[in-house]
Amino acid sequence: MHLRKITVTAVAAAAGITLGLLPASLTTATAAPAPTAAACNPGDARVVSTSDMAGPLVELLYSPSCRIAWGQVRRAERGDVVEVRNRLGARKTATVGTGRTTAKTGSVNDKNTEAWACVTTHRGNRACTGGY
């Protein structure tokens, strides 16, 4: 919430109150103004790198307007884990659930750093994308 100051000079004068008895202004909470056109549009994401492992396909997706990256695995099995990391140490994971063949991680920052995605199968095999 943003705070705005409302001057009470006119109110005090109209009420006949001496300004010395009240603070020069009161602080009230108001709703934050509506944001201007949002620059971030995760809908502009594209696959920027994939693994060459037979079996599950791990992909690194990148949104240029948001400057974020996330990992996605397809053709996977229950218990396979996809993760995305960046060089700053951020890491997000997701596990393929029962009856599913895909999973998608949360996003990590990709501004002025490099990110990559990996899949680790429930059998212990691992494959990673190149960095982007």
PDB file of C-alpha atoms in Angstrom:
ATOM      1  CA  MET A   1       0.000   0.000   0.000  1.00  0.00           C
ATOM      2  CA  HIS A   2       1.230   3.492  -0.798  1.00  0.00           C
ATOM      3  CA  LEU A   3       0.878   6.329   1.691  1.00  0.00           C
ATOM      4  CA  ARG A   4      -0.171   9.810   0.726  1.00  0.00           C
ATOM      5  CA  LYS A   5      -0.230  12.925   2.868  1.00  0.00           C
ATOM      6  CA  ILE A   6      -3.355  15.024   2.976  1.00  0.00           C
ATOM      7  CA  THR A   7      -2.927  18.605   4.146  1.00  0.00           C
ATOM      8  CA  VAL A   8      -5.455  19.641   6.785  1.00  0.00           C
ATOM      9  CA  THR A   9      -4.951  23.399   6.617  1.00  0.00           C
ATOM     10  CA  ALA A  10      -8.274  24.087   4.885  1.00  0.00           C
ATOM     11  CA  VAL A  11     -10.152  21.616   7.076  1.00  0.00           C
ATOM     12  CA  ALA A  12      -8.714  23.101  10.249  1.00  0.00           C
ATOM     13  CA  ALA A  13      -9.497  26.628   9.148  1.00  0.00           C
ATOM     14  CA  ALA A  14     -13.074  25.691   8.231  1.00  0.00           C
ATOM     15  CA  ALA A  15     -13.544  24.017  11.619  1.00  0.00           C
ATOM     16  CA  GLY A  16     -12.021  26.977  13.455  1.00  0.00           C
ATOM     17  CA  ILE A  17      -9.239  24.854  14.929  1.00  0.00           C
ATOM     18  CA  THR A  18      -5.859  26.355  15.601  1.00  0.00           C
ATOM     19  CA  LEU A  19      -3.238  24.683  13.420  1.00  0.00           C
ATOM     20  CA  GLY A  20      -0.859  24.546  16.347  1.00  0.00           C
ATOM     21  CA  LEU A  21      -3.037  21.847  17.919  1.00  0.00           C
ATOM     22  CA  LEU A  22      -2.942  19.504  14.879  1.00  0.00           C
ATOM     23  CA  PRO A  23      -0.096  18.090  12.864  1.00  0.00           C
ATOM     24  CA  ALA A  24       0.543  19.834   9.572  1.00  0.00           C
ATOM     25  CA  SER A  25      -0.706  16.784   7.699  1.00  0.00           C
ATOM     26  CA  LEU A  26      -2.352  13.433   8.274  1.00  0.00           C
ATOM     27  CA  THR A  27      -1.184  10.202   6.713  1.00  0.00           C
ATOM     28  CA  THR A  28      -3.824   7.959   5.167  1.00  0.00           C
ATOM     29  CA  ALA A  29      -3.523   4.717   3.261  1.00  0.00           C
ATOM     30  CA  THR A  30      -4.786   4.657  -0.305  1.00  0.00           C
ATOM     31  CA  ALA A  31      -4.766   1.974  -2.939  1.00  0.00           C
ATOM     32  CA  ALA A  32      -1.711   1.798  -5.159  1.00  0.00           C
ATOM     33  CA  PRO A  33      -2.232   3.443  -8.522  1.00  0.00           C
ATOM     34  CA  ALA A  34      -2.868   1.135 -11.460  1.00  0.00           C
ATOM     35  CA  PRO A  35       0.386   0.141 -13.142  1.00  0.00           C
ATOM     36  CA  THR A  36       1.182   1.545 -16.529  1.00  0.00           C
ATOM     37  CA  ALA A  37       1.628  -0.806 -19.466  1.00  0.00           C
ATOM     38  CA  ALA A  38       3.350  -3.902 -18.110  1.00  0.00           C
ATOM     39  CA  ALA A  39       6.652  -4.641 -19.805  1.00  0.00           C
ATOM     40  CA  CYS A  40       6.653  -8.303 -18.752  1.00  0.00           C
ATOM     41  CA  ASN A  41       4.725 -10.726 -20.964  1.00  0.00           C
ATOM     42  CA  PRO A  42       5.549 -14.382 -20.214  1.00  0.00           C
ATOM     43  CA  GLY A  43       3.451 -15.239 -23.274  1.00  0.00           C
ATOM     44  CA  ASP A  44       6.451 -14.280 -25.418  1.00  0.00           C
ATOM     45  CA  ALA A  45       8.430 -17.267 -24.079  1.00  0.00           C
ATOM     46  CA  ARG A  46      10.219 -19.564 -26.460  1.00  0.00           C
ATOM     47  CA  VAL A  47      12.272 -22.742 -26.188  1.00  0.00           C
ATOM     48  CA  VAL A  48      15.924 -21.678 -26.333  1.00  0.00           C
ATOM     49  CA  SER A  49      17.643 -24.997 -25.603  1.00  0.00           C
ATOM     50  CA  THR A  50      16.809 -28.721 -25.370  1.00  0.00           C
ATOM     51  CA  SER A  51      18.613 -31.861 -24.254  1.00  0.00           C
ATOM     52  CA  ASP A  52      19.591 -34.625 -26.644  1.00  0.00           C
ATOM     53  CA  MET A  53      18.760 -37.474 -24.246  1.00  0.00           C
ATOM     54  CA  ALA A  54      16.650 -40.329 -25.581  1.00  0.00           C
ATOM     55  CA  GLY A  55      13.457 -40.537 -23.571  1.00  0.00           C
ATOM     56  CA  PRO A  56      12.319 -37.492 -21.623  1.00  0.00           C
ATOM     57  CA  LEU A  57      12.744 -34.195 -23.445  1.00  0.00           C
ATOM     58  CA  VAL A  58      13.905 -31.346 -21.217  1.00  0.00           C
ATOM     59  CA  GLU A  59      13.508 -27.807 -22.525  1.00  0.00           C
ATOM     60  CA  LEU A  60      14.718 -24.423 -21.320  1.00  0.00           C
ATOM     61  CA  LEU A  61      12.168 -21.689 -21.958  1.00  0.00           C
ATOM     62  CA  TYR A  62      12.976 -17.977 -21.891  1.00  0.00           C
ATOM     63  CA  SER A  63      10.808 -14.854 -21.847  1.00  0.00           C
ATOM     64  CA  PRO A  64      12.726 -11.877 -23.294  1.00  0.00           C
ATOM     65  CA  SER A  65      10.326  -9.271 -21.923  1.00  0.00           C
ATOM     66  CA  CYS A  66      10.427 -10.730 -18.379  1.00  0.00           C
ATOM     67  CA  ARG A  67      14.054 -11.904 -18.586  1.00  0.00           C
ATOM     68  CA  ILE A  68      13.171 -15.127 -16.793  1.00  0.00           C
ATOM     69  CA  ALA A  69      13.762 -18.792 -17.621  1.00  0.00           C
ATOM     70  CA  TRP A  70      12.112 -22.039 -16.583  1.00  0.00           C
ATOM     71  CA  GLY A  71      12.413 -25.718 -17.325  1.00  0.00           C
ATOM     72  CA  GLN A  72       9.898 -28.110 -18.794  1.00  0.00           C
ATOM     73  CA  VAL A  73      10.023 -31.867 -19.344  1.00  0.00           C
ATOM     74  CA  ARG A  74       7.867 -33.829 -21.793  1.00  0.00           C
ATOM     75  CA  ARG A  75       7.590 -37.566 -22.553  1.00  0.00           C
ATOM     76  CA  ALA A  76       8.515 -38.173 -18.918  1.00  0.00           C
ATOM     77  CA  GLU A  77       7.342 -40.694 -16.338  1.00  0.00           C
ATOM     78  CA  ARG A  78       6.006 -40.376 -12.821  1.00  0.00           C
ATOM     79  CA  GLY A  79       8.815 -39.434 -10.446  1.00  0.00           C
ATOM     80  CA  ASP A  80      11.060 -37.759 -13.042  1.00  0.00           C
ATOM     81  CA  VAL A  81      12.287 -34.379 -11.783  1.00  0.00           C
ATOM     82  CA  VAL A  82      12.896 -31.295 -13.911  1.00  0.00           C
ATOM     83  CA  GLU A  83      14.896 -28.379 -12.542  1.00  0.00           C
ATOM     84  CA  VAL A  84      16.059 -24.986 -13.717  1.00  0.00           C
ATOM     85  CA  ARG A  85      19.095 -23.175 -12.311  1.00  0.00           C
ATOM     86  CA  ASN A  86      20.933 -19.954 -12.935  1.00  0.00           C
ATOM     87  CA  ARG A  87      24.534 -18.942 -12.269  1.00  0.00           C
ATOM     88  CA  LEU A  88      23.376 -16.806  -9.323  1.00  0.00           C
ATOM     89  CA  GLY A  89      22.374 -19.971  -7.430  1.00  0.00           C
ATOM     90  CA  ALA A  90      18.597 -19.823  -7.924  1.00  0.00           C
ATOM     91  CA  ARG A  91      16.948 -23.207  -8.428  1.00  0.00           C
ATOM     92  CA  LYS A  92      13.368 -24.402  -8.984  1.00  0.00           C
ATOM     93  CA  THR A  93      12.174 -28.003  -9.413  1.00  0.00           C
ATOM     94  CA  ALA A  94       9.024 -29.890 -10.377  1.00  0.00           C
ATOM     95  CA  THR A  95       8.205 -33.592 -10.270  1.00  0.00           C
ATOM     96  CA  VAL A  96       6.107 -35.451 -12.826  1.00  0.00           C
ATOM     97  CA  GLY A  97       2.992 -36.666 -11.061  1.00  0.00           C
ATOM     98  CA  THR A  98       0.922 -39.816 -11.369  1.00  0.00           C
ATOM     99  CA  GLY A  99      -0.855 -40.042 -14.712  1.00  0.00           C
ATOM    100  CA  ARG A 100       1.203 -37.164 -16.163  1.00  0.00           C
ATOM    101  CA  THR A 101       4.012 -37.009 -18.730  1.00  0.00           C
ATOM    102  CA  THR A 102       4.981 -33.344 -18.307  1.00  0.00           C
ATOM    103  CA  ALA A 103       6.107 -30.980 -15.582  1.00  0.00           C
ATOM    104  CA  LYS A 104       7.158 -27.333 -15.536  1.00  0.00           C
ATOM    105  CA  THR A 105       9.317 -25.533 -12.970  1.00  0.00           C
ATOM    106  CA  GLY A 106       8.836 -22.086 -11.566  1.00  0.00           C
ATOM    107  CA  SER A 107      10.958 -19.336 -13.086  1.00  0.00           C
ATOM    108  CA  VAL A 108      14.402 -18.013 -12.238  1.00  0.00           C
ATOM    109  CA  ASN A 109      15.986 -14.700 -13.103  1.00  0.00           C
ATOM    110  CA  ASP A 110      17.864 -14.702 -16.401  1.00  0.00           C
ATOM    111  CA  LYS A 111      18.844 -11.033 -16.466  1.00  0.00           C
ATOM    112  CA  ASN A 112      22.627 -10.667 -16.783  1.00  0.00           C
ATOM    113  CA  THR A 113      23.160 -14.340 -15.965  1.00  0.00           C
ATOM    114  CA  GLU A 114      22.839 -17.765 -17.567  1.00  0.00           C
ATOM    115  CA  ALA A 115      20.258 -20.444 -16.877  1.00  0.00           C
ATOM    116  CA  TRP A 116      19.879 -24.108 -17.858  1.00  0.00           C
ATOM    117  CA  ALA A 117      17.409 -26.937 -17.251  1.00  0.00           C
ATOM    118  CA  CYS A 118      17.971 -30.599 -16.359  1.00  0.00           C
ATOM    119  CA  VAL A 119      15.867 -33.706 -15.966  1.00  0.00           C
ATOM    120  CA  THR A 120      16.698 -36.531 -13.593  1.00  0.00           C
ATOM    121  CA  THR A 121      14.675 -39.651 -14.272  1.00  0.00           C
ATOM    122  CA  HIS A 122      13.348 -41.857 -11.502  1.00  0.00           C
ATOM    123  CA  ARG A 123      15.886 -44.428 -12.762  1.00  0.00           C
ATOM    124  CA  GLY A 124      18.775 -42.029 -12.108  1.00  0.00           C
ATOM    125  CA  ASN A 125      19.582 -40.879 -15.657  1.00  0.00           C
ATOM    126  CA  ARG A 126      20.290 -37.169 -16.065  1.00  0.00           C
ATOM    127  CA  ALA A 127      20.333 -34.816 -19.039  1.00  0.00           C
ATOM    128  CA  CYS A 128      20.652 -31.040 -19.252  1.00  0.00           C
ATOM    129  CA  THR A 129      20.099 -28.322 -21.807  1.00  0.00           C
ATOM    130  CA  GLY A 130      22.791 -25.897 -22.799  1.00  0.00           C
ATOM    131  CA  GLY A 131      22.874 -22.582 -21.010  1.00  0.00           C
ATOM    132  CA  TYR A 132      21.132 -19.452 -22.188  1.00  0.00           C
TER     133      TYR A 132
END
